[in-house]
Short mmCIF file of C-alpha atoms in Angstrom, two decimals:
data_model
loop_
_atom_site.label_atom_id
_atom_site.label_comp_id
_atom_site.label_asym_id
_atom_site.label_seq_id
_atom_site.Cartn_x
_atom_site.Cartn_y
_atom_site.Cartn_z
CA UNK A 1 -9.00 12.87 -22.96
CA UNK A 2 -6.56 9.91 -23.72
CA UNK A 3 -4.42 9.91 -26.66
CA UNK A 4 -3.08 6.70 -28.02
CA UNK A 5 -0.70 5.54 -30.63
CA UNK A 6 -0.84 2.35 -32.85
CA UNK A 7 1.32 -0.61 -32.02
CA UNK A 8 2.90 -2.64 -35.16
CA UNK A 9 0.96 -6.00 -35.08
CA UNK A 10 2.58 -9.63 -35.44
CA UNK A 11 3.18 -12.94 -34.27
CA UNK A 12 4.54 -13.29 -30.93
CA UNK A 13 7.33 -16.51 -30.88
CA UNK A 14 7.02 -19.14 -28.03
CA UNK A 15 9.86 -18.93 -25.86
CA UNK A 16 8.86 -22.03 -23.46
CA UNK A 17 5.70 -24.85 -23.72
CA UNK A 18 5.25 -26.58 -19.90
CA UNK A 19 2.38 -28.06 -18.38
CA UNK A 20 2.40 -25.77 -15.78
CA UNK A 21 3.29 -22.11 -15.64
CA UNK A 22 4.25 -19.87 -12.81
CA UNK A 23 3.63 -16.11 -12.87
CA UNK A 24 5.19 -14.89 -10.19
CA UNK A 25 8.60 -16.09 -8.51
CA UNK A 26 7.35 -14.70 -4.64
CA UNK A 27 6.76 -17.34 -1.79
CA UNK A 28 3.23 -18.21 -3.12
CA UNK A 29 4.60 -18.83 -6.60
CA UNK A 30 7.99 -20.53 -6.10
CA UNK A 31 5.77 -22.77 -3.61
CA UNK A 32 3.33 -23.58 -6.34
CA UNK A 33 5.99 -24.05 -8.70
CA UNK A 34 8.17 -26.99 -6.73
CA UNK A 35 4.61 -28.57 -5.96
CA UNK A 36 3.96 -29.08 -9.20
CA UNK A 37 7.31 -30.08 -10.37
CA UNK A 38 7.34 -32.49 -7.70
CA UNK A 39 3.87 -34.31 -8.70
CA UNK A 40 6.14 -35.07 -12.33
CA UNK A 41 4.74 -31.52 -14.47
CA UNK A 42 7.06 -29.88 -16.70
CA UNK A 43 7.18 -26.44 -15.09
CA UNK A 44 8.15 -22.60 -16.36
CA UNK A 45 8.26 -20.15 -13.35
CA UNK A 46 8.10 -16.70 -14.44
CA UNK A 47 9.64 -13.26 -12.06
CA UNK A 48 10.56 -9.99 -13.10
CA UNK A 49 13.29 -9.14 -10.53
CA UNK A 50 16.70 -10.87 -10.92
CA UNK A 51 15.99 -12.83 -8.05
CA UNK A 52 13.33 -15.28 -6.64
CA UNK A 53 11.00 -14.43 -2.88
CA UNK A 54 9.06 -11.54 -3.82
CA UNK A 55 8.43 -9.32 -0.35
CA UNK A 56 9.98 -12.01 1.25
CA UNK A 57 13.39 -11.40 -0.13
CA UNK A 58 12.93 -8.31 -2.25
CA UNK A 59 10.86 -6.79 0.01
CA UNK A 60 12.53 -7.68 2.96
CA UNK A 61 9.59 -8.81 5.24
CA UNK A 62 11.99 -10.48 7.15
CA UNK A 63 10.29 -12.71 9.40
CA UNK A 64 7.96 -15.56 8.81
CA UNK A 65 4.78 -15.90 11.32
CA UNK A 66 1.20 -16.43 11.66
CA UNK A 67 2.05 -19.87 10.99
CA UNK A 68 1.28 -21.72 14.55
CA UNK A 69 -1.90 -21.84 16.53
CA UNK A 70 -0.80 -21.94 20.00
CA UNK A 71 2.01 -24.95 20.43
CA UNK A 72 0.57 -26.36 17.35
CA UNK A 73 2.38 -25.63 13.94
CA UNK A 74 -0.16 -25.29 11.20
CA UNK A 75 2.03 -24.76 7.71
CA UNK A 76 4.80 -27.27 7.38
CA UNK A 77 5.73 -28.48 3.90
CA UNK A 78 7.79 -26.33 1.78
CA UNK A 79 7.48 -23.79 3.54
CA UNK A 80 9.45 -25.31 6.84
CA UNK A 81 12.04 -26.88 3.86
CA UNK A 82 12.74 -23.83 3.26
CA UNK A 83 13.30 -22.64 6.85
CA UNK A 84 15.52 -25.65 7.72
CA UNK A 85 17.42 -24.82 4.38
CA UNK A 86 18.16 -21.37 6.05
CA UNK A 87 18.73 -22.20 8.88
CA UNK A 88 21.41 -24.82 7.85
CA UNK A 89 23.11 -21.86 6.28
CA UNK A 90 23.08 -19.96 9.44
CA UNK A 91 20.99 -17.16 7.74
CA UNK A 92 17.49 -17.86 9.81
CA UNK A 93 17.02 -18.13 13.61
CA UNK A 94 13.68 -19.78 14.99
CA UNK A 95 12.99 -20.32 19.00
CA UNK A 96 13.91 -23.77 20.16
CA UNK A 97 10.55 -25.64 21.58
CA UNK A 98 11.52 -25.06 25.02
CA UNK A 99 11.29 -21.20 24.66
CA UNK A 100 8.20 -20.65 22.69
CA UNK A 101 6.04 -19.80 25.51
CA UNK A 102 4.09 -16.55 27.57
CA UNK A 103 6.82 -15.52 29.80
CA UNK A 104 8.83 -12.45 31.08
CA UNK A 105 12.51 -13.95 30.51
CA UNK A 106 11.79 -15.28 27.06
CA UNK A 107 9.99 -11.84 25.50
CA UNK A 108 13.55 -10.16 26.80
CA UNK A 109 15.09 -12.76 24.75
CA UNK A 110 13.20 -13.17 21.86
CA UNK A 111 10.53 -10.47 21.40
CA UNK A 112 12.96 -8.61 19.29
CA UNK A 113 13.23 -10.84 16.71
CA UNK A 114 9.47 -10.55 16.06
CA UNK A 115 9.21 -14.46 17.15
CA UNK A 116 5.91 -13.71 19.35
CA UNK A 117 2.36 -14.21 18.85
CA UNK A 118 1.16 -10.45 17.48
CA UNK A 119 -2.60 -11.53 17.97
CA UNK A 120 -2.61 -12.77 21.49
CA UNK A 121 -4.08 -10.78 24.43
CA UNK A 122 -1.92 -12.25 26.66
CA UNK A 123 0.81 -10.39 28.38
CA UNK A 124 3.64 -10.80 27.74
CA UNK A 125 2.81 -12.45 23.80
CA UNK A 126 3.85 -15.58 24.00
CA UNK A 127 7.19 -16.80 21.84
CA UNK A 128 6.37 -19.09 19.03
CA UNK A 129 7.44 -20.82 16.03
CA UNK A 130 8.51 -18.28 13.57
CA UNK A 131 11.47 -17.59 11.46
CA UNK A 132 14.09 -14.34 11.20
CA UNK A 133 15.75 -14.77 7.99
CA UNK A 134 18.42 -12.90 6.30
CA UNK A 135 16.74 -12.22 2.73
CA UNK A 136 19.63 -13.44 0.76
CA UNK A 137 19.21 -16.57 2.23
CA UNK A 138 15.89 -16.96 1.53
CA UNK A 139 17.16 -16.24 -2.17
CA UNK A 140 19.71 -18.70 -1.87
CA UNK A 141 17.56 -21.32 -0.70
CA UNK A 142 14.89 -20.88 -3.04
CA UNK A 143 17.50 -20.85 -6.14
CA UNK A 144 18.82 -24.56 -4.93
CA UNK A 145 15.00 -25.61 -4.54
CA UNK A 146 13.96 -24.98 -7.97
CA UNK A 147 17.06 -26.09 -9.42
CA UNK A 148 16.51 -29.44 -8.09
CA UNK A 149 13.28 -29.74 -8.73
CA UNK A 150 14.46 -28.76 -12.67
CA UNK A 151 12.00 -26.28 -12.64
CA UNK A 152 12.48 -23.81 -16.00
CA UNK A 153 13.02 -20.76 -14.22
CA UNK A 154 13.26 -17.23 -16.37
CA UNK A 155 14.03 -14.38 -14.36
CA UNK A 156 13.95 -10.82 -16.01
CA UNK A 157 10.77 -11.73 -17.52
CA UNK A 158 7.61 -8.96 -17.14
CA UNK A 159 4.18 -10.05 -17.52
CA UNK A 160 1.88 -8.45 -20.37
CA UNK A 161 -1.03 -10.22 -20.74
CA UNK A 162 -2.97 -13.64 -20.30
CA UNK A 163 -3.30 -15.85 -24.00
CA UNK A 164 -7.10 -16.57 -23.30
CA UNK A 165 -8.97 -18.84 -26.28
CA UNK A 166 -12.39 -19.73 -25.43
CA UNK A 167 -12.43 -18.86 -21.83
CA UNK A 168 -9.70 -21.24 -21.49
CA UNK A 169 -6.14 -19.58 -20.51
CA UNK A 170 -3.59 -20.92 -22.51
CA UNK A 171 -0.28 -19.21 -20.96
CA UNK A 172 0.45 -15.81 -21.01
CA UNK A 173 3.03 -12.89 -22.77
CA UNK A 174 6.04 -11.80 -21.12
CA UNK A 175 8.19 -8.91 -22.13
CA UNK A 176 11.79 -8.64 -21.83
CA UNK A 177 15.33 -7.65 -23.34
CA UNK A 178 14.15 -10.10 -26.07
CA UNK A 179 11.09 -8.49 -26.69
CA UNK A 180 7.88 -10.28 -26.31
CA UNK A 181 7.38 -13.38 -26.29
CA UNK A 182 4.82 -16.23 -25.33
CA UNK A 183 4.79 -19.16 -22.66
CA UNK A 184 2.39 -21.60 -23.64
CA UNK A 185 1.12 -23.72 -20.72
CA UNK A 186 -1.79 -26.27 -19.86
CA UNK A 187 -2.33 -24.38 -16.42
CA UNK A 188 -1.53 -21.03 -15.18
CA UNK A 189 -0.42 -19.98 -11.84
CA UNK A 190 -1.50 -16.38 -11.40
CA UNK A 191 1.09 -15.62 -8.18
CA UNK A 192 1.34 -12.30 -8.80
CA UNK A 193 0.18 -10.59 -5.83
CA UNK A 194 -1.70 -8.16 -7.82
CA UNK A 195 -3.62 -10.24 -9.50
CA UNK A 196 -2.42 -9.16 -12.71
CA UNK A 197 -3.35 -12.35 -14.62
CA UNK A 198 -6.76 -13.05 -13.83
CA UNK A 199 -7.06 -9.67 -14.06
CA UNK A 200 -5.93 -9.70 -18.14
CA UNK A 201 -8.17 -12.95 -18.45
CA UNK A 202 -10.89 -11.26 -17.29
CA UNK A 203 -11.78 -12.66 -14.20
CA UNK A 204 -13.86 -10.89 -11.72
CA UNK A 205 -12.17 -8.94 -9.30
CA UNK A 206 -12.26 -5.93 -6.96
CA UNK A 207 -9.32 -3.47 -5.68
CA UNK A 208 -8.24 -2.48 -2.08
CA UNK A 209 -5.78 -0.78 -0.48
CA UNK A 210 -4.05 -0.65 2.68
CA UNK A 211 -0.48 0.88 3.89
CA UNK A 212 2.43 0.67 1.84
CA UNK A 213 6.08 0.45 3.56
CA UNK A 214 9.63 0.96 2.33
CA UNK A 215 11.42 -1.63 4.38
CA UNK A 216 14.77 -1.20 5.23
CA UNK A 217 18.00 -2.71 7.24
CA UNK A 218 20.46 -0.37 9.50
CA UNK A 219 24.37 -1.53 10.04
CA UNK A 220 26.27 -0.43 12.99
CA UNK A 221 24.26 -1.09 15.47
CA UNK A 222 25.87 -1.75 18.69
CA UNK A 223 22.43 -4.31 20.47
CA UNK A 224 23.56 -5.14 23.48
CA UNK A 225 23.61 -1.69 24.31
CA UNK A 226 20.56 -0.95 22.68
CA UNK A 227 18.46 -4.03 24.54
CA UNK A 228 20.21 -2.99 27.64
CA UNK A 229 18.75 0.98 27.42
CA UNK A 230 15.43 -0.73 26.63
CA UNK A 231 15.07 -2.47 29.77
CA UNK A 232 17.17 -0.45 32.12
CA UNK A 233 15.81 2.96 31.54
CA UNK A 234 12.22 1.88 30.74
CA UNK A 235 11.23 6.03 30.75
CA UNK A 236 13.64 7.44 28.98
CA UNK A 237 13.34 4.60 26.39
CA UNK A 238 9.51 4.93 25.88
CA UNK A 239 10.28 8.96 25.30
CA UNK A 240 12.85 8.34 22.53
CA UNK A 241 10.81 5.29 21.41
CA UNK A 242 8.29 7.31 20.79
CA UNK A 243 9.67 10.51 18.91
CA UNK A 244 11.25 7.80 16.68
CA UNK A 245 7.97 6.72 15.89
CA UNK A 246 6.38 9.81 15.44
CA UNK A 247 9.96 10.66 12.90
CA UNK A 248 9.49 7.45 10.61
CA UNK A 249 5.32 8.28 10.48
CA UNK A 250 3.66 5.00 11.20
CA UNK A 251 5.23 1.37 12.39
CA UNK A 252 4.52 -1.72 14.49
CA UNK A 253 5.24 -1.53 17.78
CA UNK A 254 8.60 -2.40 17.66
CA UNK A 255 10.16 -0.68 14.45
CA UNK A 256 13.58 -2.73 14.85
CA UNK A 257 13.99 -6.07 14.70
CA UNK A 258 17.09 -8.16 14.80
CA UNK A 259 18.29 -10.53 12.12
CA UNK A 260 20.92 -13.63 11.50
CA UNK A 261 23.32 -11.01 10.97
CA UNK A 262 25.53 -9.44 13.80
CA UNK A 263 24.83 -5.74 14.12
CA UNK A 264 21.93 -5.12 11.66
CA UNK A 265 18.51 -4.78 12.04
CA UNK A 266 15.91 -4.38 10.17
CA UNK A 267 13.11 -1.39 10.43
CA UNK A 268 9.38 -2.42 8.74
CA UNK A 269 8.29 0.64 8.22
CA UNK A 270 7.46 3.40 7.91
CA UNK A 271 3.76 2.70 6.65
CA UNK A 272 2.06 5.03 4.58
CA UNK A 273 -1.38 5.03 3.86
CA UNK A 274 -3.45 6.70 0.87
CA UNK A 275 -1.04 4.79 -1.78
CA UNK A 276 -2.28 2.97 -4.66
CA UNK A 277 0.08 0.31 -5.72
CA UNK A 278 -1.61 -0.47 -9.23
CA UNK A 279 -0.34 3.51 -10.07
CA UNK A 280 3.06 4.08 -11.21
CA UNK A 281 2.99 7.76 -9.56
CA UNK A 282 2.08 6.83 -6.36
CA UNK A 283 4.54 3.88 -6.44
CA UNK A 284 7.11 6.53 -7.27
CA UNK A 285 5.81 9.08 -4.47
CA UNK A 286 6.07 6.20 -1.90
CA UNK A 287 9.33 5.52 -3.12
CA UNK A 288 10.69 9.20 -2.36
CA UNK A 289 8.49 9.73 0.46
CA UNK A 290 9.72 6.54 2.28
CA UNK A 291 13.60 7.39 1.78
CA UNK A 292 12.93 10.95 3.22
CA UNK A 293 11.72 9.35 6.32
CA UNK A 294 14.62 7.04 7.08
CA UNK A 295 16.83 9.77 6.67
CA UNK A 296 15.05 11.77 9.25
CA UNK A 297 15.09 8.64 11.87
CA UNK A 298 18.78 8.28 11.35
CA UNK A 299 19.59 11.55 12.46
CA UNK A 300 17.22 11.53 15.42
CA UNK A 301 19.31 7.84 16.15
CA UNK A 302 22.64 9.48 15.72
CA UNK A 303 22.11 12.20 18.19
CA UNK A 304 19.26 10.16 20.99
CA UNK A 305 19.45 6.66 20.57
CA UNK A 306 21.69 4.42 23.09
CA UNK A 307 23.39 1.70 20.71
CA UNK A 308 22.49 3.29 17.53
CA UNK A 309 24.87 6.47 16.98
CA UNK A 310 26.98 4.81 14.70
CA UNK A 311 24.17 2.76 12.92
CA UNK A 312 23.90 3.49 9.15
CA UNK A 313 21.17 2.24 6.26
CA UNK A 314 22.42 -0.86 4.75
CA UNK A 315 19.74 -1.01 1.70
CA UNK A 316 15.91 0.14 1.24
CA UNK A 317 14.09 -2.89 0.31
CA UNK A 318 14.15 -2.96 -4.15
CA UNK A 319 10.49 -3.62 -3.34
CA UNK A 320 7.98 -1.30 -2.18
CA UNK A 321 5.73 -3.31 0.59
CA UNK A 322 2.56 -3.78 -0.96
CA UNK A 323 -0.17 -5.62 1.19
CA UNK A 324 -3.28 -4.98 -0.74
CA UNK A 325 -4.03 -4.17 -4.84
CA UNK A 326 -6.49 -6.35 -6.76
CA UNK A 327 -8.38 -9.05 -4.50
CA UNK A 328 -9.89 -12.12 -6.66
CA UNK A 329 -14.12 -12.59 -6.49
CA UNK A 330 -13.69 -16.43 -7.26
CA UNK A 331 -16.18 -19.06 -6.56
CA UNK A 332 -16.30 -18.19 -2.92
CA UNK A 333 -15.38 -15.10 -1.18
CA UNK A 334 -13.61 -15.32 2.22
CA UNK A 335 -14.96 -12.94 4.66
CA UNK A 336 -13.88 -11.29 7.95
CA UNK A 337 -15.77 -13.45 9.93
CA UNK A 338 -14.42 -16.76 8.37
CA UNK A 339 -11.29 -15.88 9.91
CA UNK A 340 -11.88 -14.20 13.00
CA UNK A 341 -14.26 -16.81 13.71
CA UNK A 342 -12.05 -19.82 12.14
CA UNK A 343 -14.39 -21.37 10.01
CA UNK A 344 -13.25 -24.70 8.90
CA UNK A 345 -14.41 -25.38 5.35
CA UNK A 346 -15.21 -28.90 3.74
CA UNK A 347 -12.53 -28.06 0.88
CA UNK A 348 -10.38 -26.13 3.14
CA UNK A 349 -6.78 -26.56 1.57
CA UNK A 350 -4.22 -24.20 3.04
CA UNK A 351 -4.17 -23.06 6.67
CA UNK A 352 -2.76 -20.30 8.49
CA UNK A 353 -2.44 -19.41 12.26
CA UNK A 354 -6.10 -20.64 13.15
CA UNK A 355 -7.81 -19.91 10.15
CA UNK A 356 -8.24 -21.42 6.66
CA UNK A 357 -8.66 -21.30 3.14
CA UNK A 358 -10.83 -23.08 0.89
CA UNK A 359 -9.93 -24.35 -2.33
CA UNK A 360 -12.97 -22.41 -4.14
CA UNK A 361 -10.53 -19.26 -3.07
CA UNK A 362 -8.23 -20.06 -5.23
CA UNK A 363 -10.28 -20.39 -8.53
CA UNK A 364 -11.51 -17.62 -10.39
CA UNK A 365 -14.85 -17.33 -11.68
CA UNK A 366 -15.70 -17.34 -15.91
CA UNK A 367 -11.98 -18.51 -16.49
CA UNK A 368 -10.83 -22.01 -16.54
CA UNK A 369 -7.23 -23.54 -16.54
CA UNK A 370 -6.12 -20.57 -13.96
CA UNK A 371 -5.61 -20.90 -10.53
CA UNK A 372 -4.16 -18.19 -7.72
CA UNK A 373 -2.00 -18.26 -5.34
CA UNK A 374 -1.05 -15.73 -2.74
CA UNK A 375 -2.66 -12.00 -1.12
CA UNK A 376 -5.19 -11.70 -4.23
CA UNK A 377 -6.68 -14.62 -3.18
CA UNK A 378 -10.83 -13.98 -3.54
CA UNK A 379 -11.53 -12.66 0.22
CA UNK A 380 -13.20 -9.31 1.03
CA UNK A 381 -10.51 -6.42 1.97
CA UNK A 382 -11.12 -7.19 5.88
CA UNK A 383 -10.46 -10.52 5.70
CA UNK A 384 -7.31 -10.37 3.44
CA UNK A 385 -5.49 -7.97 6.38
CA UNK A 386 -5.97 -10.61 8.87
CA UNK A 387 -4.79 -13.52 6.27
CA UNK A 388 -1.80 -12.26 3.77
CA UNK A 389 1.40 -13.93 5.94
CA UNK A 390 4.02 -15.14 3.77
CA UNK A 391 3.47 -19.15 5.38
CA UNK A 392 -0.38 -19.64 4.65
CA UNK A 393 0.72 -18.02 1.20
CA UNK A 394 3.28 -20.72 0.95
CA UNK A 395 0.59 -22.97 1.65
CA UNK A 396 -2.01 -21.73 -1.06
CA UNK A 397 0.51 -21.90 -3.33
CA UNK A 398 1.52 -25.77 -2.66
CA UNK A 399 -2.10 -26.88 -2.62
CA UNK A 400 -2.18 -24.57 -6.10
CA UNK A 401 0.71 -26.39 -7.71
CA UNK A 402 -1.04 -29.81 -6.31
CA UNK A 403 -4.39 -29.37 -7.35
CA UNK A 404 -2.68 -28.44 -10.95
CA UNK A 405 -1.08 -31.58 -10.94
CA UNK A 406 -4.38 -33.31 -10.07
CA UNK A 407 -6.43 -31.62 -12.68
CA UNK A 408 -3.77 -32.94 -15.99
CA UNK A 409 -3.41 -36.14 -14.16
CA UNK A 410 -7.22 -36.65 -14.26
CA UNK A 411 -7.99 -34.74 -17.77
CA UNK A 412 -10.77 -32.88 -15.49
CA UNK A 413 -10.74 -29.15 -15.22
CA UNK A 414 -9.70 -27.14 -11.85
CA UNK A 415 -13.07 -27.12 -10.32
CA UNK A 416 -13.58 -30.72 -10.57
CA UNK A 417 -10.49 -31.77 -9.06
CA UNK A 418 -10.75 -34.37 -6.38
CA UNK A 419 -10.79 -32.36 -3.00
CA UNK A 420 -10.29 -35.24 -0.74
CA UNK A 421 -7.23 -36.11 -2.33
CA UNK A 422 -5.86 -32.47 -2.86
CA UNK A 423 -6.27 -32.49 1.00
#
């Protein structure tokens, strides 16, 4: 049985009134965020961390695919700003045109910075548009695009609940050092990734799960010497390859990766299944789990590894990887077939490597004046594996932060915004 104790009851003061509000400073958010502030809103964006990209930065998924079918490149907008901004810094690396193709040379040079189709059946995968990114670039980047966008951005702000009045959502409740305290908006952004405001509004959803990761980066590495072992001692590589693997408990194919920084890579993994990340104990478990199982790889790379005996663990991700929690049931649910069969949809809005998202995927049902953005979206649990890349996230939560802008502009709710000129 559940105990409970009694809460002091009282007015909660306004901290911030915009037109639109962001919950949720991750890729899907801070795109949502500089689409509407760019259409002329008044925008709040909301994150708990002390920093803004979500599993992009915090969570160091440090490369940016599924965003180009074949030669063609299928999410541009901010998303690629935010690339060239990185780039420009000299903290993201992306394959020049000439490269990005099926072919023996290039996967030597490039397959190791996870720049490669991971769907095709071709072999080798063919090299394609994607971006390696150091995360505090992507931090950096995304701090100078809201800034000049003037986007009212409060960090170190936790989500509580959604105000709802009459079905309509009003803005939400935030807790932090200053206790709690309300943001008042005309539309929310629920960017979450959990879902956790339609969730409090009361919007019909289910819950999945899927693996969980600890992500982190090893220093040290010598990878010449490490690429060179790979390729010039093909046996003895797979063998060592292998027991690695079987040390960390679950990875891609390739567990290292380089990045935009000379002798680190980065290790996404190890994945753990049988985690729930809406449960603070297994979020803790994870946690401890994961560390134990880095240690254990860096001793097996200390004594076997060519080019790593000197490699050490530069940080563990301050973000657990989560792929999969609540999953929106909004006006239309995206299935497994839409996507492996790339169904095109009359209000498709957003796109990803050959498949797309409709705009009806975005809006909850029984709630108005709420729109998502990001891995909740509403698609079944099958679907959402094959669809929850950072890009086509980016590029929900642009058309989000547009359609917003359409809706005020118009004085019509979310569902009745003009699709053809969303598009």
């Amino acid at each position: 049985m559940t105990e409970y104790v009694s809460e002091p009851g009282g007015r909660v003061p306004v901290a911030a009134e915009s037109d639109l509000v962001v919950v949720g400073g991750g890729p899907a958010g801070i795109a949502a965020a500089l689409a509407g502030a760019r259409n002329g809103l008044s925008v709040t964006l909301l994150e708990r961390y002390p920093y803004l990209g979500g599993l992009a930065s915090g969570g160091m998924v440090l490369v940016l695919d599924d965003m180009c079918n074949g030669p063609e490149i299928a999410v541009r907008g901010i998303c690629a700003d935010l690339i060239g901004r990185m780039e420009k810094m000299g903290l993201a690396v992306t394959p020049p045109e000439q490269d990005r193709r099926s072919d023996p040379a290039m996967w030597r040079k490039w397959s190791r910075w996870g720049v490669f189709d991971f769907t095709s059946q071709l072999k080798p995968q063919p090299i394609v548009y994607a971006a390696a990114f150091d995360p505090d670039g992507f931090k950096r980047a995304s701090n100078d695009m809201v800034a000049e966008a003037g986007i009212r951005l409060r960090l170190h702000s936790w989500f509580s609940r959604t105000i709802v009045e009459d079905g309509q959502v009003r803005g939400v409740i935030v807790e932090s050092k200053e206790g709690r305290q309300a943001i008042r908006g005309r539309i929310v952004v629920d960017a979450t990734g959990d879902l956790d405001v339609a969730a409090s509004a009361g919007a019909p959803h289910v819950e999945g799960a899927y693996i969980v990761t600890t992500v982190f980066r090893l220093g040290g590495v010598n990878i010449e010497e490490a690429e060179r072992f790979e390729y010039a001692e093909p046996e003895a590589f797979k063998e060592i390859d292998r027991q690695a693997k079987k040390l960390i408990g679950g990875s891609w194919d390739k567990w290292w990766l380089k990045t935009p920084l000379p002798g680190i890579v980065w290790c996404n993994c190890p994945h753990m299944a049988n985690y729930d990340g809406l449960k603070v104990a297994d979020l803790t478990r994870a946690d401890f789990e994961g560390r134990k199982r880095i240690a254990a790889l860096v001793d097996y790379l200390h004594a076997k590894m060519p080019g790593f005996e000197k490699c050490y663990v530069v940080d563990v991700a301050p973000q657990l990887g989560i792929r999969q929690t609540r999953l929106l049931e909004g006006l239309y649910v995206v299935t497994k077939e839409d996507v492996a069969e790339r169904r095109h949809f009359a209000d498709s809005v957003a796109r990803g490597r050959d498949y797309y998202t409709p705009y009806r995927s975005l809006l909850p049902q029984k709630v108005q004046g709420l729109i998502v953005a990001g891995r909740h979206y509403s698609a079944t649990s099958s679907a959402q594996r094959m669809s929850r890349e950072i890009p086509p996230c980016m590029a929900m939560g642009e058309a989000a932060g547009e359609a917003a802008a359409l809706a005020l502009e118009s004085s019509v709710a979310l569902d009745r915004v003009d699709v053809g000129k969303l598009q």
